[in-house]
mmCIF file of C-alpha atoms in Angstrom:
data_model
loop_
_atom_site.group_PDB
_atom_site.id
_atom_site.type_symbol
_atom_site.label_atom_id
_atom_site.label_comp_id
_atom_site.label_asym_id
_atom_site.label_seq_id
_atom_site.Cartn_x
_atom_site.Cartn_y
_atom_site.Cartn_z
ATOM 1 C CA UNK A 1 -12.704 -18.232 3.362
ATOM 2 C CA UNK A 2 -10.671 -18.157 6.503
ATOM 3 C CA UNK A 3 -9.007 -21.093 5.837
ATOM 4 C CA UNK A 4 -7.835 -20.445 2.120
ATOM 5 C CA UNK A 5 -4.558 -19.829 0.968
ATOM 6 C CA UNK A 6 -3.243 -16.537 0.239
ATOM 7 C CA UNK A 7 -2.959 -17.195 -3.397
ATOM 8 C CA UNK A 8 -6.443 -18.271 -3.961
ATOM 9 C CA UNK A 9 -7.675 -15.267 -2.292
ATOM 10 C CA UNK A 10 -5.687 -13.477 -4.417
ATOM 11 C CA UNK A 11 -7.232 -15.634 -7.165
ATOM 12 C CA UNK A 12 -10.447 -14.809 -5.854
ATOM 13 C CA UNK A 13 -9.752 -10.881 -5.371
ATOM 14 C CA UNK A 14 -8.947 -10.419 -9.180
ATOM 15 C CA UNK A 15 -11.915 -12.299 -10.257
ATOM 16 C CA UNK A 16 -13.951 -9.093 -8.553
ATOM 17 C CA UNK A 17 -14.868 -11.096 -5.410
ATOM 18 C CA UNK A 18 -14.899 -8.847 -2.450
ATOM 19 C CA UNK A 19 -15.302 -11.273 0.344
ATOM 20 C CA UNK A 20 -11.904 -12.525 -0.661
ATOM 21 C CA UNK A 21 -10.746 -9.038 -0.018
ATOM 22 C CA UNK A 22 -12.132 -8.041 3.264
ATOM 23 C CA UNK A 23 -10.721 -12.110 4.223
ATOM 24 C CA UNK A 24 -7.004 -10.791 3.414
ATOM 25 C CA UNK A 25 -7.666 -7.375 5.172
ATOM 26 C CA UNK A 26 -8.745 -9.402 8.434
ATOM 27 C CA UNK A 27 -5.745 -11.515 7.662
ATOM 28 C CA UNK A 28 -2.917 -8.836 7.367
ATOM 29 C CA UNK A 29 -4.136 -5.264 9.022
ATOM 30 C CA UNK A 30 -2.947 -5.725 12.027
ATOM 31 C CA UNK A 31 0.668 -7.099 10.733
ATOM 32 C CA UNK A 32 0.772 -3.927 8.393
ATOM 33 C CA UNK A 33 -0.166 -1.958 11.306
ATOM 34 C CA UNK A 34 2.224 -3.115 13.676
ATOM 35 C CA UNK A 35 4.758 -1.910 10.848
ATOM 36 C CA UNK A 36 3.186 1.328 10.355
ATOM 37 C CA UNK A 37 3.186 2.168 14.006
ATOM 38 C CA UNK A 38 6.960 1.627 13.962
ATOM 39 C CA UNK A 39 7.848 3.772 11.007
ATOM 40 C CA UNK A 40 5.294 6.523 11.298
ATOM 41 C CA UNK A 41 4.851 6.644 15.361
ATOM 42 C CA UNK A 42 1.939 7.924 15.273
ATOM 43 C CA UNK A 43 -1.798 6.098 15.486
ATOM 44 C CA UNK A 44 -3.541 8.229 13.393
ATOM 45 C CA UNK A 45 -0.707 8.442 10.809
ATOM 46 C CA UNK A 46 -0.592 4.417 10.652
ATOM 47 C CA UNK A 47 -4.499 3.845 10.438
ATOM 48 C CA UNK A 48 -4.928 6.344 7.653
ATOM 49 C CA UNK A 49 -1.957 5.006 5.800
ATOM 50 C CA UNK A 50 -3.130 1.649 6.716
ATOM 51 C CA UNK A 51 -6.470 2.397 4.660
ATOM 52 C CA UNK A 52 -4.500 4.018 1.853
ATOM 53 C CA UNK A 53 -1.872 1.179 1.325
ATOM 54 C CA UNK A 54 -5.241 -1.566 1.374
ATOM 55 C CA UNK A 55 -6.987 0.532 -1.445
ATOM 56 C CA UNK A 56 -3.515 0.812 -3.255
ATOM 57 C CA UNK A 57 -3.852 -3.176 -2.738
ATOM 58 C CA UNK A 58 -7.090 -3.828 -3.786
ATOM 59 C CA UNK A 59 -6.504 -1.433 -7.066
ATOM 60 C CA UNK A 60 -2.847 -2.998 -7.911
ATOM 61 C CA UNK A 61 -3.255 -7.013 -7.231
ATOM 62 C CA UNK A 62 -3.724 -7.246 -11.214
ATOM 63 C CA UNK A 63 0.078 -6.603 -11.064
ATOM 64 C CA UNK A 64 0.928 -9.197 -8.590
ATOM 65 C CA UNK A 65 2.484 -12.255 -10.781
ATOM 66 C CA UNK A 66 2.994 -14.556 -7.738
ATOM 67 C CA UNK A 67 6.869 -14.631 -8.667
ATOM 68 C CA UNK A 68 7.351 -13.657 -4.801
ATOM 69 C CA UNK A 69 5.363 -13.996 -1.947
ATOM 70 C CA UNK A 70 2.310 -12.251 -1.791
ATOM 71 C CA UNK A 71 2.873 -11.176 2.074
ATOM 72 C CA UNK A 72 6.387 -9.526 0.780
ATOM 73 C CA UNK A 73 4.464 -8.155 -2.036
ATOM 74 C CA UNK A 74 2.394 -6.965 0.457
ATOM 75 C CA UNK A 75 4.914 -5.440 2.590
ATOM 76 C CA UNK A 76 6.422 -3.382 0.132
ATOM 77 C CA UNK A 77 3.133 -1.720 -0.626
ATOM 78 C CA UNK A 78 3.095 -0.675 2.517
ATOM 79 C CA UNK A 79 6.044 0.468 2.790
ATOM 80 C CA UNK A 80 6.086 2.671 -0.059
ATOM 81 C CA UNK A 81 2.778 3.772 1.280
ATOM 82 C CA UNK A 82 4.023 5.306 4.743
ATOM 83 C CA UNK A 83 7.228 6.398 2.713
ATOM 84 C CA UNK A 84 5.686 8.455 0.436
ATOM 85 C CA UNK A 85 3.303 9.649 3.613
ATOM 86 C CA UNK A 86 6.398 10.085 5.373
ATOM 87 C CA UNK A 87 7.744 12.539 2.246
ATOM 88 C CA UNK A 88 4.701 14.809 2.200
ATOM 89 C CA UNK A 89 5.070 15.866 5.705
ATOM 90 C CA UNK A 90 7.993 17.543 5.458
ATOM 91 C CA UNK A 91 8.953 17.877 9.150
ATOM 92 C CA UNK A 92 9.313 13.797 9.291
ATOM 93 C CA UNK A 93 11.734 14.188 6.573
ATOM 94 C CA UNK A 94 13.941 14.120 8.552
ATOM 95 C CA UNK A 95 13.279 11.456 10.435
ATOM 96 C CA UNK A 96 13.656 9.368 7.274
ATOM 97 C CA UNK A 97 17.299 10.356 6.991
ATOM 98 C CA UNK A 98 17.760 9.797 10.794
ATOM 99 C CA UNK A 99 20.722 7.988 11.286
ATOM 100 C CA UNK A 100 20.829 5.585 13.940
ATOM 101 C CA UNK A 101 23.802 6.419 15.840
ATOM 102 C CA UNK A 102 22.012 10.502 15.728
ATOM 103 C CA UNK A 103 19.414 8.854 17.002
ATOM 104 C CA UNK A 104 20.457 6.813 20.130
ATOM 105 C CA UNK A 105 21.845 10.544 21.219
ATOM 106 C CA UNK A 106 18.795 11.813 21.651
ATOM 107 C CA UNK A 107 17.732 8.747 24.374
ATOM 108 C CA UNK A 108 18.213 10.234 27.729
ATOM 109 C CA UNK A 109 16.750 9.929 31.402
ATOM 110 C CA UNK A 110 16.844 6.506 33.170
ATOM 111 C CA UNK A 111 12.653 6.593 34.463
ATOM 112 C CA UNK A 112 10.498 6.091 31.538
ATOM 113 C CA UNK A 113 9.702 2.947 31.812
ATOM 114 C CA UNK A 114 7.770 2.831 35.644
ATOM 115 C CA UNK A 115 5.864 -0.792 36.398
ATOM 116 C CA UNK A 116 5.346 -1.857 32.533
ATOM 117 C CA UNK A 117 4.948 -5.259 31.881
ATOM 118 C CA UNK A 118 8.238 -6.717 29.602
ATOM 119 C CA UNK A 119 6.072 -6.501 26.522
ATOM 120 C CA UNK A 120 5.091 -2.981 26.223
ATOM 121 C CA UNK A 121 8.651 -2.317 27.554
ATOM 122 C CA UNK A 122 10.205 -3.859 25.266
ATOM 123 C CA UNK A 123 7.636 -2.121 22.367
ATOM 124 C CA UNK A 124 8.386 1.490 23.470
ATOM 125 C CA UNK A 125 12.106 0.694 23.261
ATOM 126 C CA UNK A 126 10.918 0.042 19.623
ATOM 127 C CA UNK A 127 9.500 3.392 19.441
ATOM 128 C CA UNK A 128 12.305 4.895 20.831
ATOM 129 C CA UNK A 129 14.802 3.534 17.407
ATOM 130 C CA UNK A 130 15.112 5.426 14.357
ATOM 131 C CA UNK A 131 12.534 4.395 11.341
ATOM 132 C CA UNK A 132 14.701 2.238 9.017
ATOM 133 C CA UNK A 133 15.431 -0.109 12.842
ATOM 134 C CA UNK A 134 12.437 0.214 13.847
ATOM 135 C CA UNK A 135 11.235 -0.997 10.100
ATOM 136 C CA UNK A 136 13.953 -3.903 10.193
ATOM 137 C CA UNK A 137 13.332 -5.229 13.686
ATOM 138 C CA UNK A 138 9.720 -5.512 13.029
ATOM 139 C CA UNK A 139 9.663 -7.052 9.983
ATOM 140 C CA UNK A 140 12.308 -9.796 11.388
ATOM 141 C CA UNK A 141 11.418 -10.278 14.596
ATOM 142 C CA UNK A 142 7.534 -9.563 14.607
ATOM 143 C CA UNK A 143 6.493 -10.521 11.243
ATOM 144 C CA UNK A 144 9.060 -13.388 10.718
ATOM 145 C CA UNK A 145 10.474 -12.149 7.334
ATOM 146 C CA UNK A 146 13.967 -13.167 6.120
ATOM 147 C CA UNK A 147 16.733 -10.864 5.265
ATOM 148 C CA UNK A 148 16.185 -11.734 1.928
ATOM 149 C CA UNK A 149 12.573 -10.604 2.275
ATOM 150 C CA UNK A 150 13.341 -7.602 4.127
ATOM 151 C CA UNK A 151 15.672 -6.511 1.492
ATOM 152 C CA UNK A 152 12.795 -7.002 -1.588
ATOM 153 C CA UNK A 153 10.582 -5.176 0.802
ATOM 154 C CA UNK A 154 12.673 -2.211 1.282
ATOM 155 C CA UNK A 155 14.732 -2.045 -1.734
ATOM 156 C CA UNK A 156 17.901 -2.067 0.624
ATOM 157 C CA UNK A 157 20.770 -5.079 -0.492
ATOM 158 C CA UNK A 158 20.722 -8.151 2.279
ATOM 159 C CA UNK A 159 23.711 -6.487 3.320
ATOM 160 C CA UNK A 160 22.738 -3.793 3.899
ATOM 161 C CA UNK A 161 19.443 -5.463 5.929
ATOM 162 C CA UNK A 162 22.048 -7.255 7.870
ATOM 163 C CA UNK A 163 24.023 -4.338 9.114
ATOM 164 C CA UNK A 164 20.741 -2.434 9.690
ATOM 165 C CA UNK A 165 19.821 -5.320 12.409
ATOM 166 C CA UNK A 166 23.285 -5.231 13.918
ATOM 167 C CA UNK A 167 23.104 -1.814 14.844
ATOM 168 C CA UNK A 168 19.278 -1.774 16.005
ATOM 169 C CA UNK A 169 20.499 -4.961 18.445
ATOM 170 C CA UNK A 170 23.175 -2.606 19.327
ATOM 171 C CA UNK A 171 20.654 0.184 20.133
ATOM 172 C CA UNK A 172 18.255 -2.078 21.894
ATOM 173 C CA UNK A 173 21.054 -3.233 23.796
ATOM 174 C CA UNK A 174 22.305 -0.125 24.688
ATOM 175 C CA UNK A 175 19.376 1.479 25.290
ATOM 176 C CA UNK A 176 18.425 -1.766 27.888
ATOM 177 C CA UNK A 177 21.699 -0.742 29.804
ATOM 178 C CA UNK A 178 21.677 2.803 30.012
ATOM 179 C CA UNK A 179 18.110 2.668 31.324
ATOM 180 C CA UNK A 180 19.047 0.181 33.719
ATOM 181 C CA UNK A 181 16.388 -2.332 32.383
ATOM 182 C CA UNK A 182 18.536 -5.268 32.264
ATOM 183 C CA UNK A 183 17.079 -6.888 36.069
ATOM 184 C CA UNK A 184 13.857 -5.464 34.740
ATOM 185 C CA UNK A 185 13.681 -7.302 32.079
ATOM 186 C CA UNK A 186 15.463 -10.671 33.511
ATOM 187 C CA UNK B 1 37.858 -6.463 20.659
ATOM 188 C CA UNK B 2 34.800 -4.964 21.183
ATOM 189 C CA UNK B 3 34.148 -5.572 16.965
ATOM 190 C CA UNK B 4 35.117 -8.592 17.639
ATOM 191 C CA UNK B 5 32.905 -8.950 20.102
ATOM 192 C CA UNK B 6 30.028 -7.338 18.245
ATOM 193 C CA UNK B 7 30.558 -9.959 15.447
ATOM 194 C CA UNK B 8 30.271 -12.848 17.699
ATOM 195 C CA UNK B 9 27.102 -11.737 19.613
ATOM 196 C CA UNK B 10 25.143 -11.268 16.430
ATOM 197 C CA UNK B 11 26.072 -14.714 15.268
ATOM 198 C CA UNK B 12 25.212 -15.862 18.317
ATOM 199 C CA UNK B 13 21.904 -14.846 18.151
ATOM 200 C CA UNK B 14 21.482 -15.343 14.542
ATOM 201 C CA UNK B 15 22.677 -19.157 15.894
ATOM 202 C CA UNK B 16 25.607 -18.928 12.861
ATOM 203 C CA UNK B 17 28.622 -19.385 15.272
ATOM 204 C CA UNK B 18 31.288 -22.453 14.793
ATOM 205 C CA UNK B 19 32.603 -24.158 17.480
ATOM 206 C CA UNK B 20 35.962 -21.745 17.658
ATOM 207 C CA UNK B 21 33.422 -18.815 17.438
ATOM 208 C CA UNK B 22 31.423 -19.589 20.037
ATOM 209 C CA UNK B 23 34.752 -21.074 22.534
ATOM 210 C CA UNK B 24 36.142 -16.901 21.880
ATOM 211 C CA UNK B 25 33.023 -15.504 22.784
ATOM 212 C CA UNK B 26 32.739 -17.233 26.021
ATOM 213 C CA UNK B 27 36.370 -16.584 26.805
ATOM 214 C CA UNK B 28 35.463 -12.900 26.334
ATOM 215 C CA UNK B 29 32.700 -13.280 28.143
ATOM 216 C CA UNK B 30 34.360 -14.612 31.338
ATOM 217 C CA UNK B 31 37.501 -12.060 30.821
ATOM 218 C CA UNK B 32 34.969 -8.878 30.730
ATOM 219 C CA UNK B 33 32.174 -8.354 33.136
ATOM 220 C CA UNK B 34 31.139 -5.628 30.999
ATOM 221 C CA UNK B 35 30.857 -7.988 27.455
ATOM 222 C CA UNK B 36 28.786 -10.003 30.399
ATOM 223 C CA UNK B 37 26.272 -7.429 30.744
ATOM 224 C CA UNK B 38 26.067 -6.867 27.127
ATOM 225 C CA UNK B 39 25.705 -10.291 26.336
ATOM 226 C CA UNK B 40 22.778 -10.478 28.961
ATOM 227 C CA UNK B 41 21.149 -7.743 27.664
ATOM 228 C CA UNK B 42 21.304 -8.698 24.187
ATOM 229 C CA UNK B 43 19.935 -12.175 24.910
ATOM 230 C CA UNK B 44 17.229 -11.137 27.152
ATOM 231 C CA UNK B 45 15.959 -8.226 23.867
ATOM 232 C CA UNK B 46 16.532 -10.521 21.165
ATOM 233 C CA UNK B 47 14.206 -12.983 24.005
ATOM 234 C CA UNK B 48 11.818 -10.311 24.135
ATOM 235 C CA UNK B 49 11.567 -9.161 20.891
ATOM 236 C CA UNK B 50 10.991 -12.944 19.665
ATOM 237 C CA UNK B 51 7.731 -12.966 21.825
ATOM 238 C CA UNK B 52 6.449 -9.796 20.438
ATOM 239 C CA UNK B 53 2.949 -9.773 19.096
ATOM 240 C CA UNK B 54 1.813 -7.601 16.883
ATOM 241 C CA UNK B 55 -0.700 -4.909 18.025
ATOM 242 C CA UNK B 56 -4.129 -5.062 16.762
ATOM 243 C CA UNK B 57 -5.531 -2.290 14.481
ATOM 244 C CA UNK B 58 -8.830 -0.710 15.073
ATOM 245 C CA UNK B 59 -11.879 -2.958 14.670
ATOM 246 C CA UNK B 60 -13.192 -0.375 12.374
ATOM 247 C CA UNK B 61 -10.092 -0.118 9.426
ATOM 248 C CA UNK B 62 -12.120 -3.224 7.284
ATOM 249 C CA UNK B 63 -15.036 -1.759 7.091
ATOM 250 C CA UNK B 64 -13.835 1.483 6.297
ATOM 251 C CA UNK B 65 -11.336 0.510 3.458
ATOM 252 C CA UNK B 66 -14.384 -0.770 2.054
ATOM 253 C CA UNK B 67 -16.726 1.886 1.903
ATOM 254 C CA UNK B 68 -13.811 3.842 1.052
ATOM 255 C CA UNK B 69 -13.523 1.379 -2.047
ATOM 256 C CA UNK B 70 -17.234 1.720 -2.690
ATOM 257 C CA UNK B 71 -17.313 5.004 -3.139
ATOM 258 C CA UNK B 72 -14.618 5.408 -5.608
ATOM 259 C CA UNK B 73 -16.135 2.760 -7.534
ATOM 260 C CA UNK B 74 -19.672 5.031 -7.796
ATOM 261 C CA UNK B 75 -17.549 7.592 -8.777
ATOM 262 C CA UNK B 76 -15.520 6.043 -11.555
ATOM 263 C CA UNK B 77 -19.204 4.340 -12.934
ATOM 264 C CA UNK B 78 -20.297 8.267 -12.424
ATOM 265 C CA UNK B 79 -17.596 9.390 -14.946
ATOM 266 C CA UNK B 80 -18.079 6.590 -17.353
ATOM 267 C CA UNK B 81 -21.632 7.415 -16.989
ATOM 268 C CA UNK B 82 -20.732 10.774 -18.479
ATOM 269 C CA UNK B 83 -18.449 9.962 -20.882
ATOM 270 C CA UNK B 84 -21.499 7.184 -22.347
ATOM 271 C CA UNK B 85 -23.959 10.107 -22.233
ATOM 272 C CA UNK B 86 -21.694 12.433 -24.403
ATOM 273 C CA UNK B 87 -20.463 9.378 -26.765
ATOM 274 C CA UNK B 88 -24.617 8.621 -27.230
ATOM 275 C CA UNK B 89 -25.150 12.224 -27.693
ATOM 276 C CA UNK B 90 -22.587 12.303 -30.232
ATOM 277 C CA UNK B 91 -23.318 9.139 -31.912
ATOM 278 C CA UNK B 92 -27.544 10.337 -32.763
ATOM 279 C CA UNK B 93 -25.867 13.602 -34.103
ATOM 280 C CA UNK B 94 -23.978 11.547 -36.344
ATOM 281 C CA UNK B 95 -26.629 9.074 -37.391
ATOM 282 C CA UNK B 96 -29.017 12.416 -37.940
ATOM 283 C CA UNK B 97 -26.466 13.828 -39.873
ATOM 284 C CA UNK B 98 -25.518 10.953 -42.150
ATOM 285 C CA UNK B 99 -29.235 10.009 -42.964
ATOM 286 C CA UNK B 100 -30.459 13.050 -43.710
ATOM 287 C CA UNK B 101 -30.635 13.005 -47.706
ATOM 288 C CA UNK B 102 -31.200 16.421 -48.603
ATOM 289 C CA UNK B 103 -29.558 18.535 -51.102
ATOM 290 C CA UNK B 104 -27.012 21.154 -49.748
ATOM 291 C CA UNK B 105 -29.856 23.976 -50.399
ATOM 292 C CA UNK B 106 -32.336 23.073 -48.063
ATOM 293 C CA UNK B 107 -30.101 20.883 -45.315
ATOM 294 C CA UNK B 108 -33.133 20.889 -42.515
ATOM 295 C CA UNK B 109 -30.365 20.438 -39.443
ATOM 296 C CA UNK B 110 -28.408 23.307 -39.994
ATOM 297 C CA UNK B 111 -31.106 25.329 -41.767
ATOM 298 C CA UNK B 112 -33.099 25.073 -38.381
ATOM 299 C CA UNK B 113 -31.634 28.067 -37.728
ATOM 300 C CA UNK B 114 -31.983 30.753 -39.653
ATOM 301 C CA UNK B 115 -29.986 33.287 -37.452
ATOM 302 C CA UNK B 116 -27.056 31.570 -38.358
ATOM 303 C CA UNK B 117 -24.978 33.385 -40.922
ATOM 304 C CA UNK B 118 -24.234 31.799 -43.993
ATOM 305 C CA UNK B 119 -20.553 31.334 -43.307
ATOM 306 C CA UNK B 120 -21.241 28.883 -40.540
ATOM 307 C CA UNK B 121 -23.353 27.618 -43.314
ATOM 308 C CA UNK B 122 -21.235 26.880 -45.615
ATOM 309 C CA UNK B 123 -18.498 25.434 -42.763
ATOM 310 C CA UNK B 124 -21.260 23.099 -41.707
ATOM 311 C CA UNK B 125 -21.935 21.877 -45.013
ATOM 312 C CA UNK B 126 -18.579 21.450 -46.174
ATOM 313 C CA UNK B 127 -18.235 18.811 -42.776
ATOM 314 C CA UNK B 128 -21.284 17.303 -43.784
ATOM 315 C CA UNK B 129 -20.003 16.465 -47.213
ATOM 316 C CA UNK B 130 -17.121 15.313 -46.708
ATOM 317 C CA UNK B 131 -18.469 12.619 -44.090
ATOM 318 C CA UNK B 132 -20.995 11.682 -46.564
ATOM 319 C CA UNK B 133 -18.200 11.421 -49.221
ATOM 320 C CA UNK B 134 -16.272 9.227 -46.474
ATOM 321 C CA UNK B 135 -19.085 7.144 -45.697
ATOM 322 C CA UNK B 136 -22.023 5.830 -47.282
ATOM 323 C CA UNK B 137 -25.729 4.315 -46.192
ATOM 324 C CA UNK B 138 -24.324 1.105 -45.816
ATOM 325 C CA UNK B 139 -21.441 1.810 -43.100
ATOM 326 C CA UNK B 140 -23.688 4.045 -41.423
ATOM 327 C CA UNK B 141 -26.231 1.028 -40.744
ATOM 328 C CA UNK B 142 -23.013 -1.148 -40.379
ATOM 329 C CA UNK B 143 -21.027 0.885 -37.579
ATOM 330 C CA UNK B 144 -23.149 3.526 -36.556
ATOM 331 C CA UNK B 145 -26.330 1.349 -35.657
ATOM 332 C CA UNK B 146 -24.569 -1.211 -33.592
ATOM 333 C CA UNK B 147 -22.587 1.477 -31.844
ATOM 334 C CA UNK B 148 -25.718 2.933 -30.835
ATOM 335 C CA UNK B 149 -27.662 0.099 -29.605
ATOM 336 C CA UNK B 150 -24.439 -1.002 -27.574
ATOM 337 C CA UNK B 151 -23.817 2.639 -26.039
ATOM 338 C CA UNK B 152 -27.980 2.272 -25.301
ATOM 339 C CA UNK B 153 -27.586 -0.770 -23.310
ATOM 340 C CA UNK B 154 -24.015 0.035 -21.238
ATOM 341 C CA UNK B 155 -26.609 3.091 -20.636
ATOM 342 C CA UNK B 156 -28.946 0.758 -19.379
ATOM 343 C CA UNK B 157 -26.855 -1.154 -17.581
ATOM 344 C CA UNK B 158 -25.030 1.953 -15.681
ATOM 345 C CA UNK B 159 -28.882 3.043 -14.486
ATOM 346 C CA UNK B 160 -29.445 -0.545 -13.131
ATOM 347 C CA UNK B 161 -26.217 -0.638 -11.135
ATOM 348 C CA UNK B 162 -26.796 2.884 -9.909
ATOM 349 C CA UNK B 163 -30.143 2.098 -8.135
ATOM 350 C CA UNK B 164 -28.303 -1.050 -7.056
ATOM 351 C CA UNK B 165 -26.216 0.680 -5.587
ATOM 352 C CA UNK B 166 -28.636 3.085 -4.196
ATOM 353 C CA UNK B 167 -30.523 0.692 -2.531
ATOM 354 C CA UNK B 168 -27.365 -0.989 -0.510
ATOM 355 C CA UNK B 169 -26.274 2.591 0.756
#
């Protein structure tokens, strides 16, 4: 099962076959949750959403035609999962809204960062960027998505994508240099 | 400049500059010690972030999701469960009523009760005609019949999968 293809698990899920389905939850949770964390910042947030966007999965691969892939299928279930989480709790409205430049306002003091290794470093500067960078970074850099991807994920145009990445390598840059991380991080 | 500048670092990194491109950023490079530290810092992130692995959810999210699953599943067989009941319930009132041959005087069914006054009577009797008018013997053992017997074994079959799933739980 581990070794199949995600199209015959997909196969396999429609016929009724469960194993299949637990196989692609093994296969993708902790992708989806990686994305989760970075939109909804929260742990509890992500793993209940997590669960929700899996049932919505499990209930809605009927409708997947295998015109795109089914990992950006996947993705945009999930996405529309933590957005519509991200609607019913009213004070992260605005977060959805955020714009960036607000955003990398709000980033002061030069001492959060004491003895962490590059990686988690690097991961809470993530945390630090507004949701739709946070979103875009992940899915390009972590999850290996094209823009093209990205965009069918999120509904946003390429261009659109691509200016979103431009301005969270902006952030991330600036943020690296205000905090004085760049010799940390060399 | 500094547009400029922002142009050419992103291409850099997305690894779409020309030759020209990529001759102007290093001339802007060497001219401004502060497009120097930006261009560190941006190499050493987009570095970084290209080494990123994703973090692992809780061992416990599979198995969850699919006891979560399993339970809605019980509950939507629960509700069809119902809805067979009431359709099966339905159905032998129908069969009664259609194969009872008695004349309108002495209907047994509705004349069970006697309490009832004889304006409900007459309602009831005026249904009952009509759906005898509407049907005959021969649809009733036609449509009815089969109906039943496959309402009696989806019955069946909804009992069997409940202690099924009984027994797993």
């Amino acid at each position: 099962m581990e070794n199949l293809a995600d199209d015959i698990l997909v196969k396999q899920i429609k016929a009724g076959n469960l194993k299949a389905y637990e196989e692609l939850i093994r296969r993708y949770k902790d992708r989806a949750y990686g994305l989760l964390l970075n939109m909804l910042k929260n742990k509890m947030d992500a793993e209940e959403v997590l669960q929700d966007a899996f049932i919505k999965v499990y209930y809605h691969i009927k409708d997947f035609k295998g015109k795109a892939k089914f990992s950006t299928w996947f993705y945009k279930i999930v996405y529309n999962t933590a957005l519509s989480f991200l609607r019913s709790k009213r004070k992260n409205m605005e977060k959805i809204t955020d714009t960036l430049e607000s955003a990398s306002i709000t980033i002061t003091g030069a001492d959060y960062f004491p003895n962490m290794k590059d990686e988690d470093l690097i991961r809470n500067i993530i945390e630090m960027l507004p949701v739709k960078a946070a979103l875009v970074v992940n899915l390009f850099y972590i999850d290996g998505l094209t823009i093209k991807e990205i965009a069918e994920v999120t509904n946003y145009s390429a261009d659109n994508v691509k200016v979103l990445l431009f301005r969270a390598r902006k952030l991330l840059r600036k943020i690296i240099i205000e905090k004085n991380l760049l010799e940390e991080l060399i | 400049m500094k547009e400029r500048f922002e142009l050419l670092i992103n291409k850099y990194v997305d690894g779409e500059l020309t030759g020209s491109e990529n001759n102007e950023l290093k001339e802007l490079i060497n001219k401004n010690a502060m497009f120097a530290k930006h261009f560190r810092a941006q190499i050493k992130a987009h570095n970084l972030l290209g080494t990123l692995q994703t973090p692992r959810a809780p061992d416990y999210i599979p198995e969850a999701i699919i006891k979560r699953i399993k339970r809605k599943e019980t509950a939507k067989e629960q509700r069809r469960f119902l809805y067979l009941m009431g359709a099966l319930l339905f159905s032998l009132l129908a069969a009664v009523i259609l194969f009872h041959k008695t004349n309108s005087s002495d209907f047994v069914f509705f004349n069970i009760s006697t309490y009832l006054n004889l304006q409900m009577r007459q309602i009831s009797q005026t249904i009952v005609n009509f759906l005898r008018r509407l049907t005959n013997t021969y649809f009733t053992i036609l449509i009815i019949l089969p109906f039943l017997i496959f309402l009696l074994l989806e019955e069946l079959e909804m009992i069997l999968k409940f202690k099924g799933n009984k027994r797993e739980t």
